[in-house]
Short mmCIF file of C-alpha atoms and ligand atoms in Angstrom, two decimals:
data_model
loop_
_atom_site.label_atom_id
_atom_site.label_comp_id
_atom_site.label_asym_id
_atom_site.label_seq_id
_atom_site.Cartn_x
_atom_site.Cartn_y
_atom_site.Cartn_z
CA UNK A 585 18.98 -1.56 22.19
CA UNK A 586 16.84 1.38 22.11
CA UNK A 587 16.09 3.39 19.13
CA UNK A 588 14.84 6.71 17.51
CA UNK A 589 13.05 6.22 14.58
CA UNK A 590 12.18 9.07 12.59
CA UNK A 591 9.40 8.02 10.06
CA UNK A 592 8.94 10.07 6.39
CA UNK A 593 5.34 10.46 4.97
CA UNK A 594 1.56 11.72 6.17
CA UNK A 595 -0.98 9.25 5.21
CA UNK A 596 -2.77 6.41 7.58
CA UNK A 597 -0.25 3.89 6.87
CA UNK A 598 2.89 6.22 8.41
CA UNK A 599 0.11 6.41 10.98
CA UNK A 600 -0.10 2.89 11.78
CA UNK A 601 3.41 2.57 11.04
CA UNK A 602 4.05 5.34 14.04
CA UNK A 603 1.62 3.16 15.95
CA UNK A 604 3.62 -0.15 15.50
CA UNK A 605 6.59 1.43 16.21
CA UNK A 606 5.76 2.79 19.59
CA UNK A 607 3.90 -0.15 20.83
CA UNK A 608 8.03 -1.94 20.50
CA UNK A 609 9.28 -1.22 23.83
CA UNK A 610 13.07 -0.80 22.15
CA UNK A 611 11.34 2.36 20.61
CA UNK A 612 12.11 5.81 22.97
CA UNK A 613 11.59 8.46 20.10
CA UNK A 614 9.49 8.71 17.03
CA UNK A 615 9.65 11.90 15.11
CA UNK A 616 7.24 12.09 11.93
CA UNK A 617 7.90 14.67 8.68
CA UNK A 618 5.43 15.98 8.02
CA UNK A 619 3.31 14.01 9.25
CA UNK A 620 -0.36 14.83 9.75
CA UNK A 621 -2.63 16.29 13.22
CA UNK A 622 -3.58 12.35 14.50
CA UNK A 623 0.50 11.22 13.78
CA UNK A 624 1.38 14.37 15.93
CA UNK A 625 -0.47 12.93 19.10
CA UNK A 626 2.05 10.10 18.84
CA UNK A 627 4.97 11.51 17.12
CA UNK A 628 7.18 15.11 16.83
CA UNK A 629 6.31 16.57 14.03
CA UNK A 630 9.00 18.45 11.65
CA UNK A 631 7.51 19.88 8.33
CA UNK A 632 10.56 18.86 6.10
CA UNK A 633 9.99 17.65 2.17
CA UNK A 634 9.98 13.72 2.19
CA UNK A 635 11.87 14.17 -1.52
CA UNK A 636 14.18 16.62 -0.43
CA UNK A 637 17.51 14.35 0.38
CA UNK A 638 19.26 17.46 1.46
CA UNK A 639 16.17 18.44 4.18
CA UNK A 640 15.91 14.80 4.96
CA UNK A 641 19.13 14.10 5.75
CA UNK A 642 19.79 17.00 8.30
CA UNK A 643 16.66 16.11 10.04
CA UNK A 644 17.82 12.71 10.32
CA UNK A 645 21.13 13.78 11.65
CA UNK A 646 19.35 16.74 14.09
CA UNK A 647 17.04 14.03 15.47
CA UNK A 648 19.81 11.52 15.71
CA UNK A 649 17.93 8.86 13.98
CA UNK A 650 18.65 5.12 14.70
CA UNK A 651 16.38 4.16 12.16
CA UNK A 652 14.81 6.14 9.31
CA UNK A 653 11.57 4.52 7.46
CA UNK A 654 10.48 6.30 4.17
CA UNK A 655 6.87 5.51 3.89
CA UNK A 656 5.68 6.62 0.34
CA UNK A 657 7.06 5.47 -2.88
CA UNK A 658 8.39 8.99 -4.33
CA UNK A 659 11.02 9.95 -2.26
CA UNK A 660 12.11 6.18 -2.86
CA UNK A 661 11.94 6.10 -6.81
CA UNK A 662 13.70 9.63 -6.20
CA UNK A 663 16.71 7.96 -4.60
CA UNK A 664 16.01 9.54 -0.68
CA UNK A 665 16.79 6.40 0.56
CA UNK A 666 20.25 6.16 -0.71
CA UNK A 667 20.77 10.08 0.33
CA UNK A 668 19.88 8.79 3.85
CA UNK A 669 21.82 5.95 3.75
CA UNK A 670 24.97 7.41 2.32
CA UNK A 671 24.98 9.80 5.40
CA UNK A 672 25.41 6.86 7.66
CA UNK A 673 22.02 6.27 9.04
CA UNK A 674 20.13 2.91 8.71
CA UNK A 675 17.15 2.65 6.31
CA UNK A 676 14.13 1.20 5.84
CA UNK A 677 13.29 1.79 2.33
CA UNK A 678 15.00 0.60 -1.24
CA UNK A 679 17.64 2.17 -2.89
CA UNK A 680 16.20 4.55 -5.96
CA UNK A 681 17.59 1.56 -7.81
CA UNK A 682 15.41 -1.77 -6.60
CA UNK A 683 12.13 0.78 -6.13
CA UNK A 684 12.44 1.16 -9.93
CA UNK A 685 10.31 -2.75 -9.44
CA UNK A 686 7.24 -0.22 -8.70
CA UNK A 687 8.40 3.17 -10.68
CA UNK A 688 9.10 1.58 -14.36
CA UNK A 689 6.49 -0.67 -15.26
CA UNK A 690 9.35 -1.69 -18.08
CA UNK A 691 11.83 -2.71 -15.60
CA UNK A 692 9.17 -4.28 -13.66
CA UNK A 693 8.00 -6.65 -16.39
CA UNK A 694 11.53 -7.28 -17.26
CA UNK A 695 12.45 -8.57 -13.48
CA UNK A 696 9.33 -10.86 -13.51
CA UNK A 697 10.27 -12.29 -17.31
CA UNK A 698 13.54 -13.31 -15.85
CA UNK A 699 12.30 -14.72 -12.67
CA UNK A 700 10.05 -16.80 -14.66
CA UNK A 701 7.32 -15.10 -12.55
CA UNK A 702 3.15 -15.02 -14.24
CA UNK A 703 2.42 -11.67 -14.71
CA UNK A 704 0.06 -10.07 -17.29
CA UNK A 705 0.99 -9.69 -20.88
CA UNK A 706 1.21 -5.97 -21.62
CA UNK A 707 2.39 -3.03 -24.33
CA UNK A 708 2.93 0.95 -23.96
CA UNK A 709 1.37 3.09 -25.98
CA UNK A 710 2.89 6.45 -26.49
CA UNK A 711 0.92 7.83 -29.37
CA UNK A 712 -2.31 8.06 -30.10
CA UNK A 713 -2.26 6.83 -33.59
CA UNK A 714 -1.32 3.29 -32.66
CA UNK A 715 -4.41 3.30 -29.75
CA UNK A 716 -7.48 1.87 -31.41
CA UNK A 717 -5.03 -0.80 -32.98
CA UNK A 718 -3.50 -1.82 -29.45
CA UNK A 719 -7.11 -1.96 -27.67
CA UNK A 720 -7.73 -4.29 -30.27
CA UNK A 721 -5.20 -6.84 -29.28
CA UNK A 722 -6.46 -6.84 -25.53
CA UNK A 723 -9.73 -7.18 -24.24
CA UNK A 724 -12.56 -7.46 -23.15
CA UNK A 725 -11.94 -6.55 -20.25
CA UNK A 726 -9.71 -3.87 -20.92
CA UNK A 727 -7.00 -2.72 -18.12
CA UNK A 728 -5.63 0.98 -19.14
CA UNK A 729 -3.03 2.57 -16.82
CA UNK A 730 -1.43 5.72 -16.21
CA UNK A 731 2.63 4.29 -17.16
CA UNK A 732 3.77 5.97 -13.97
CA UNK A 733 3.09 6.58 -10.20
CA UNK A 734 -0.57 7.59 -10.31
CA UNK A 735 -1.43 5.99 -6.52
CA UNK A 736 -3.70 3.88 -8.30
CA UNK A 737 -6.19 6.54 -9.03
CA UNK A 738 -4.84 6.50 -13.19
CA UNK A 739 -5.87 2.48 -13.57
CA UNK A 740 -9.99 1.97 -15.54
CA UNK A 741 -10.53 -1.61 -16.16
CA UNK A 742 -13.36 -1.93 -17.94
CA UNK A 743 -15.32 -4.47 -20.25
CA UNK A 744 -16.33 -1.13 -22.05
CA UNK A 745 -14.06 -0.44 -24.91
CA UNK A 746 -15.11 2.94 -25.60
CA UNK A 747 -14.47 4.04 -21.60
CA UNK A 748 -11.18 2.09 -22.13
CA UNK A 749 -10.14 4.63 -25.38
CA UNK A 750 -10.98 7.51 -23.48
CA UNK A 751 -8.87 6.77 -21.04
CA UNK A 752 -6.16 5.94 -22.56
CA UNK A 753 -7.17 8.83 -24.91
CA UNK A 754 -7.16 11.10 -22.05
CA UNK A 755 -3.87 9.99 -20.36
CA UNK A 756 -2.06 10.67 -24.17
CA UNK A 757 -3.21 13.80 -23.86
CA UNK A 758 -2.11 14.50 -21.07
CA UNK A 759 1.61 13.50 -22.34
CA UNK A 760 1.42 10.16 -19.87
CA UNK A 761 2.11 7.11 -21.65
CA UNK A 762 -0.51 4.09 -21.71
CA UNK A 763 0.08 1.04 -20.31
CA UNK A 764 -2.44 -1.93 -21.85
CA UNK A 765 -2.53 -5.15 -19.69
CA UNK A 766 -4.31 -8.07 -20.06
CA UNK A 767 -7.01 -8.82 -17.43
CA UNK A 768 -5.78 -11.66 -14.57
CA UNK A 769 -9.26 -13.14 -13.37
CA UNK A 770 -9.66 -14.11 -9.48
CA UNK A 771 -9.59 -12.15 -6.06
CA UNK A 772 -6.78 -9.71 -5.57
CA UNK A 773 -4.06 -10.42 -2.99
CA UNK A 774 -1.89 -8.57 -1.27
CA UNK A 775 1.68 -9.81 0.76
CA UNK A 776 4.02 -7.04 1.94
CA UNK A 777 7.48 -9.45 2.67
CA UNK A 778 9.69 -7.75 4.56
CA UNK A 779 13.23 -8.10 1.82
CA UNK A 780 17.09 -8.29 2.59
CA UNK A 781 18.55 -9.04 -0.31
CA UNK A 782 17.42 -12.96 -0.85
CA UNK A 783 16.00 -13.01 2.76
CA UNK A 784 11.69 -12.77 2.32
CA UNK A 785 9.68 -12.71 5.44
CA UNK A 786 6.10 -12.75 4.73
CA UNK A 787 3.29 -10.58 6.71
CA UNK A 788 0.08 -11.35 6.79
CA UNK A 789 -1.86 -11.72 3.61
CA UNK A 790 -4.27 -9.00 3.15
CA UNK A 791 -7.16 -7.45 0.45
CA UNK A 792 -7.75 -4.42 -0.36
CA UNK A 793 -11.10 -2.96 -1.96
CA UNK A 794 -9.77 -0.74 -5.11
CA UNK A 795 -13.23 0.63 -6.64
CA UNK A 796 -15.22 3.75 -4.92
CA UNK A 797 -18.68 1.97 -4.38
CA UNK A 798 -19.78 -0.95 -2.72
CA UNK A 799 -19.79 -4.03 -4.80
CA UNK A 800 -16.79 -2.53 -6.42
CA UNK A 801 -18.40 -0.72 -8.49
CA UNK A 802 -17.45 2.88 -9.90
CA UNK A 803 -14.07 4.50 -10.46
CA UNK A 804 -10.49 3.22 -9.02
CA UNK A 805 -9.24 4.91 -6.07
CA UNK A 806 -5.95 4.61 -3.86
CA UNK A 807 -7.93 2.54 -2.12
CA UNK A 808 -11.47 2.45 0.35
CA UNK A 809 -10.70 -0.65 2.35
CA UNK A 810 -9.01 -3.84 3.38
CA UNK A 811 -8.90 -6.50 5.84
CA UNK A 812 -6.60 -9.11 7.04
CA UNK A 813 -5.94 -12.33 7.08
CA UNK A 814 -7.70 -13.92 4.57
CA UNK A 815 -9.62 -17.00 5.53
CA UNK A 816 -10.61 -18.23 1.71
CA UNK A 817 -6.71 -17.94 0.69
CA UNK A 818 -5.25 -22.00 1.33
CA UNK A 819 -1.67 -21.76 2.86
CA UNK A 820 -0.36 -23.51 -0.13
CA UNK A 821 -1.30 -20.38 -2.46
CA UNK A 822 0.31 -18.06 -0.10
CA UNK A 823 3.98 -20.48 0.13
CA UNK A 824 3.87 -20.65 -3.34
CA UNK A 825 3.37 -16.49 -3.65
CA UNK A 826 6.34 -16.47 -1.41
CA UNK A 827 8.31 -19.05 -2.95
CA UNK A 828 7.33 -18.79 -6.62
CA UNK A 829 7.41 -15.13 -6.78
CA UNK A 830 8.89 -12.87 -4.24
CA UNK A 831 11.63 -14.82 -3.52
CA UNK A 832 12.54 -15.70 -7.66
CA UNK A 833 12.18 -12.07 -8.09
CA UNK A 834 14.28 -10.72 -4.75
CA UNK A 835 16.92 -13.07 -5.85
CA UNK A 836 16.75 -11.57 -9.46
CA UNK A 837 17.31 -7.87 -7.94
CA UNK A 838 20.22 -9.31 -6.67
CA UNK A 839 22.03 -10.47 -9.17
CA UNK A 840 20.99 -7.49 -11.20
CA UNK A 841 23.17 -5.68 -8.81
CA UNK A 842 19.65 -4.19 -7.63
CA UNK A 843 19.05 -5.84 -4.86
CA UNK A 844 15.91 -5.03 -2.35
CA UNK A 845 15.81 -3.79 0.77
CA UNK A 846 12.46 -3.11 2.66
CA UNK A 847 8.49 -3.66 2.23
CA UNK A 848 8.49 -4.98 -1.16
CA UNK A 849 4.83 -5.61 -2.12
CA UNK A 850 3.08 -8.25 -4.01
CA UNK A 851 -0.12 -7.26 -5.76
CA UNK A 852 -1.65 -10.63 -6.99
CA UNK A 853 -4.50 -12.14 -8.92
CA UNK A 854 -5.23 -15.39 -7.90
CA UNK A 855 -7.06 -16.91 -10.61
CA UNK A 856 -7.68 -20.07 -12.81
CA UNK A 857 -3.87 -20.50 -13.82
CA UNK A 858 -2.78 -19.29 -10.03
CA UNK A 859 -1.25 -16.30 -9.09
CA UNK A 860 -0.12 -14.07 -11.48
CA UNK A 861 1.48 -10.53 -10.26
CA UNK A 862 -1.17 -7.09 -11.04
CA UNK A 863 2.17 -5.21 -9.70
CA UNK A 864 4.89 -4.87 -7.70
CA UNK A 865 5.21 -1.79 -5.08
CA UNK A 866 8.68 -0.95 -2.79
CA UNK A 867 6.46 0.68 -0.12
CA UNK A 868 3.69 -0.65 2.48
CA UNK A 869 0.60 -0.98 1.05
CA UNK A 870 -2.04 1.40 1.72
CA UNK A 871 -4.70 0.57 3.44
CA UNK A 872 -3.91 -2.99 3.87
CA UNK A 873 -0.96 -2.02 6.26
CA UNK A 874 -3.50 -0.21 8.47
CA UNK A 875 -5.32 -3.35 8.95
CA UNK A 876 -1.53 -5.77 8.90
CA UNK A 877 0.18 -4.11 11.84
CA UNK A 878 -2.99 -3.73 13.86
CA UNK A 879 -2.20 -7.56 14.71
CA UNK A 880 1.25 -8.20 14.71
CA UNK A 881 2.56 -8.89 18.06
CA UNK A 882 6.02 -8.55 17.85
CA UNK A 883 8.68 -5.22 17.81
CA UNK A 884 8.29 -3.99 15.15
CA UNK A 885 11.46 -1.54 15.21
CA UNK A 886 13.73 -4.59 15.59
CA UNK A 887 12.09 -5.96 12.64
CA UNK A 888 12.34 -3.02 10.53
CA UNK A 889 16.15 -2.20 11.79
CA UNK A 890 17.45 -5.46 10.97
CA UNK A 891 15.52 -5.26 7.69
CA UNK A 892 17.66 -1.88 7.42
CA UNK A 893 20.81 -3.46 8.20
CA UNK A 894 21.28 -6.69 6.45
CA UNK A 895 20.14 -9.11 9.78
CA UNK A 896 16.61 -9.59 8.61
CA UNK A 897 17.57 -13.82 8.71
CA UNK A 898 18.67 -13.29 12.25
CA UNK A 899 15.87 -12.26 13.96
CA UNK A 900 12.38 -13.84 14.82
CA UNK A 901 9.99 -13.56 12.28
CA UNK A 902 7.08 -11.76 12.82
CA UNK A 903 4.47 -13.43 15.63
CA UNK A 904 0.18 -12.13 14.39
CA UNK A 905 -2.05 -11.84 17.28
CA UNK A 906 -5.32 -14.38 16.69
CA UNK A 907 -8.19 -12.65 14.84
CA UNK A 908 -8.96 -10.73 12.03
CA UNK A 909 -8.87 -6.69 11.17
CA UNK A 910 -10.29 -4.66 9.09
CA UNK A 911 -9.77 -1.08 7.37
CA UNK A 912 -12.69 1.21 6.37
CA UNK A 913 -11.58 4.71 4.52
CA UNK A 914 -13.80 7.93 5.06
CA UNK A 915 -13.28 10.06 2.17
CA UNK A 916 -14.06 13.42 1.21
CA UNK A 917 -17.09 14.69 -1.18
CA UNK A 918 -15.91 14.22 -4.63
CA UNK A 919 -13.24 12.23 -3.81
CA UNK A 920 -11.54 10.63 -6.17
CA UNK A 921 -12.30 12.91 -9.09
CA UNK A 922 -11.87 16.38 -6.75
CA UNK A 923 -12.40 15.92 -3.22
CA UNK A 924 -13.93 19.14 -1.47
CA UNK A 925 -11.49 19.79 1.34
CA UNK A 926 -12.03 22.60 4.53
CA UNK A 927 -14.58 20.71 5.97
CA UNK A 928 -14.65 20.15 9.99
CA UNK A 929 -14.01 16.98 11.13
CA UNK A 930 -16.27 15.66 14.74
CA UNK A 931 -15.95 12.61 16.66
CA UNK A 932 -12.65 11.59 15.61
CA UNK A 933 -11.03 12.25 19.27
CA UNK A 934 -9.20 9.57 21.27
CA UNK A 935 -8.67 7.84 18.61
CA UNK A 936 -6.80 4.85 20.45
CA UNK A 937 -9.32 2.22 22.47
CA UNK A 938 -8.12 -0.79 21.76
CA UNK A 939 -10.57 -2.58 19.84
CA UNK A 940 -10.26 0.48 17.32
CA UNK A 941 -8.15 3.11 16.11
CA UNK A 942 -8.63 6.18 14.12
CA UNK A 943 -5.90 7.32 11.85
CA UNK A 944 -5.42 10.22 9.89
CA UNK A 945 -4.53 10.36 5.95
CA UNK A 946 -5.80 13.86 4.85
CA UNK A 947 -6.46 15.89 7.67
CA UNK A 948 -5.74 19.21 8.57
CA UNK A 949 -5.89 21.90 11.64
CA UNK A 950 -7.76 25.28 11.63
CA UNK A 951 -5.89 28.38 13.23
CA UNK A 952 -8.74 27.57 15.73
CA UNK A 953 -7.30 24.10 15.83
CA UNK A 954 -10.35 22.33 14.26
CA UNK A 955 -9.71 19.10 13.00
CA UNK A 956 -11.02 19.67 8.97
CA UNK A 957 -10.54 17.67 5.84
CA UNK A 958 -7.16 18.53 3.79
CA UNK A 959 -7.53 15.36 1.21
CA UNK A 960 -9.97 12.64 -0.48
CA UNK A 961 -8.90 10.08 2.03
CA UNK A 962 -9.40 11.49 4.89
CA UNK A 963 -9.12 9.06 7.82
CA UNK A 964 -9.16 5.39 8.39
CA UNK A 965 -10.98 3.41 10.70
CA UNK A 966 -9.68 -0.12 11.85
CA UNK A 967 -11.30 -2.47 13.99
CA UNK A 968 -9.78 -5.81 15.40
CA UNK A 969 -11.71 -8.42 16.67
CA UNK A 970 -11.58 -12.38 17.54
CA UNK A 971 -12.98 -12.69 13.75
CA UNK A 972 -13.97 -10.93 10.50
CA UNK A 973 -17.15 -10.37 11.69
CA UNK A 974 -16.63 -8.93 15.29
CA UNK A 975 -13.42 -6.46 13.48
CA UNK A 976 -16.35 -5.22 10.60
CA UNK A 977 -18.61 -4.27 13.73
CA UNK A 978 -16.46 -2.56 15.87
CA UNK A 979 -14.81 -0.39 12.87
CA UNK A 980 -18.28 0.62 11.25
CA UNK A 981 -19.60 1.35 15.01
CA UNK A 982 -16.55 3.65 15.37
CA UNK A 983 -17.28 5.05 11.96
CA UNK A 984 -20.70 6.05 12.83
CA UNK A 985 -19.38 8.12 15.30
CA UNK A 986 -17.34 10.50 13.11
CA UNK A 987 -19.33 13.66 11.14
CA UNK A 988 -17.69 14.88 7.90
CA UNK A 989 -20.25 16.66 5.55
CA UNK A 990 -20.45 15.06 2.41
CA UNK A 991 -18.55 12.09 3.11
CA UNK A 992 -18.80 8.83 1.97
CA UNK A 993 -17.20 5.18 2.90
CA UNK A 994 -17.61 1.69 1.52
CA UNK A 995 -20.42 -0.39 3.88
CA UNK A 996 -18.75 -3.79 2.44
CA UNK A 997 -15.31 -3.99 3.39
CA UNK A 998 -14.28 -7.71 4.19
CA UNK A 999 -18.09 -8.69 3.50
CA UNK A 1000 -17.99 -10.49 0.19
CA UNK A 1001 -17.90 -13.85 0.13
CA UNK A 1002 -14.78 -14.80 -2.14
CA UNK A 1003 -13.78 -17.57 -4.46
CA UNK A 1004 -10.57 -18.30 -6.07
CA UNK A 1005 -11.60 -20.09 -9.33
CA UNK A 1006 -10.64 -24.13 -10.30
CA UNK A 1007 -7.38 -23.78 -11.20
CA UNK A 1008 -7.11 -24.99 -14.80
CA UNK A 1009 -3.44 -25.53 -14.67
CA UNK A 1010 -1.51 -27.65 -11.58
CA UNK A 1011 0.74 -25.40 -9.71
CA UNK A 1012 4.28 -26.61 -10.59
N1 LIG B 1185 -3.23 -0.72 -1.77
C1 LIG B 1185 -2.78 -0.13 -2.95
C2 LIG B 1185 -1.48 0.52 -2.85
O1 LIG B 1185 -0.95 0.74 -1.77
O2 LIG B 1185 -0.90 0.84 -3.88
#
């Protein structure tokens, strides 16, 4: 079999998702829209919108796609994937349907309830007369989110009640509805499964670093780091992740009549009680993929195709290469309030040696093709190595060779030691 792929989005993970795909041998065309400067070294670019169906759909069919992968989660909650799909061409990516488990909190919540899956206990607010009575019922620590897609950058937790009302203050404003969770304790997980219906195939278990600063401290951002696998995690936590919540709440798509197909991603605490589910996302992660596909070792296309057409029990699953990787972001001054953009970019050349990549998330060319700055994350650096250790030196050595005025990166990605607290409570 050989395939075109053509691959929708512009950040580092459709990067390292045009990466994967072209290291699969099956694999004799990638074409990218839009895309960004470092996916064009590897991929056509096409500047289409990724949530027009009608513009995504005719580039499909001029490209003659094999396989079409929609990368970010708005053209999915928008339904692109079932334009796509209805047009004949095979899809990697939920229908607008199933990605409603990551664009409606409510249906989200509702999925879990019925799957008998631990999640966080939560209420909307959608006026600000009932907000001071609400933050009363939760924390400390308070966890106040944006009730919507907000890339993570609308989510404060805080043990600080008064930042917590502003927030949620602010959002009201602002006409977004609040979501008020209560706060899981433990280390953050996350598993991308690759989903067919009630078929789950696990990748490798990754974390990413959520907070701007080092010791995760300051604001929430899309995200500034992760690494993979995840040495303090026992195998037994991550089968029961897989068996006590993906798969409960893939089958429960299903029988909705909802059913999943694609990267359906499980944010976890893993805490005194176990895991309990932060959230649910139908995309890739990002960064975690970054760091994820820089060590799998097997096609990836023929993964992703017979995700896309209903074989995903049929093939091999997924073989990891030995080692460890890690993902550092370089973002823009300001970033995430409002990242200063325009600025020139140096060092970031040949961005392929083996040990390390360089991928592009908001970049941009000059008329006078310099590579400048075009968003707050601006590129990723990965490193692999034969451990955590070796993968966090290679990827800050890279870094160091890359000048962006005013930029800023986390120094302690994959550095902290972690524990998972006793578990009060016997897994069942
Ligand atoms: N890693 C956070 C996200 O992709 O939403």
């Amino acid at each position: 079999m050989t395939v075109r792929v053509l691959v929708i989005g512009s950040g580092a993970r459709e990067h390292a998702l045009v990466l994967a795909l072209r290291r699969d041998p099956s694999v004799t065309a990638v074409i990218a829209a839009p895309g960004n400067p470092g996916i064009g070294q590897q991929a056509e670019l096409r500047q289409v919108d990724p949530c027009s169906a009608e513009a995504v759909v005719a580039l499909a069919t001029d490209v003659a796609a094999d396989l079409v992968v929609i990368g970010p989660e708005v053209p999915l909650v928008l339904g692109i994937a079932d334009a796509v799909r209805a047009a004949g061409f095979p899809v990697f990516g939920p229908s607008a349907d199933a990605a409603r488990i990551e664009g409606s909190k409510a249906f989200a919540k509702d999925v879990m309830a019925a799957a008998g899956v631990r999640t966080a206990h939560s209420e909307i607010v959608d006026n600000p007369a009932d907000l001071d009575a609400a933050l009363d019922r939760f924390g400390p620590t308070w966890v106040v989110k944006d009730d919507g897609l907000a890339a993570g950058k609308g989510v404060v937790v805080t043990a600080d009640r008064r930042a917590a009302r502003d927030h949620g203050a602010e959002l009201l404003e602002q006409g977004h509805p609040v979501l008020l969770e209560s706060f899981l304790d433990g280390p953050e997980v996350s598993l991308f499964c690759l989903v067919d219906g009630e078929t789950v195939v696990p990748l490798l278990p990754a974390q990413d670093h959520k907070r701007v600063g080092d010791g995760d401290s300051g604001p929430n951002t899309g995200g500034m780091g992760a690494y993979t696998p995840l040495p303090w995690l026992p195998a037994e936590t991550l089968t029961e992740i897989v068996e006590d919540v993906v798969k409960p709440v893939a089958a429960e798509l299903v029988r909705r009549g909802s059913a999943f197909s694609g990267l359906l991603y499980a944010g976890l605490a893993v805490g005194s009680n176990g895991p309990a589910v932060v959230e649910f996302n139908c995309r890739f992660g990002d960064p975690e993929t970054q760091a994820v596909l820089a060590l799998l070792d097997s096609p990836f296309a023929e993964l992703l195709h017979a995700t896309a057409t209903g074989r995903l029990a049929e093939v091999e699953p997924p073989r990891w290469k030995d080692g460890a990787a890690i993902t550092v972001v370089l973002a823009a001054e300001n970033y995430p309030a409002r990242p200063r953009t325009g600025d020139v970019i140096t060092g970031a050349e040949d961005n392929l040696d083996g040990d390390t990549l360089v991928l592009h998330a908001g970049t941009g060319q000059r008329e006078d093709k310099a590579l400048v700055s075009a968003g707050g994350r601006v590129l990723n650096v990965v490193g692999v190595g034969a451990d955590l250790a070796q993968a966090r030196e290679r990827a800050y050595a890279r870094l160091a060779q890359i000048k962006l005025p005013g930029s800023h990166f986390r120094t302690d990605i994959g550095a902290t030691e972690v524990v998972i607290p006793e578990r009060a409570v016997a897994a069942e």
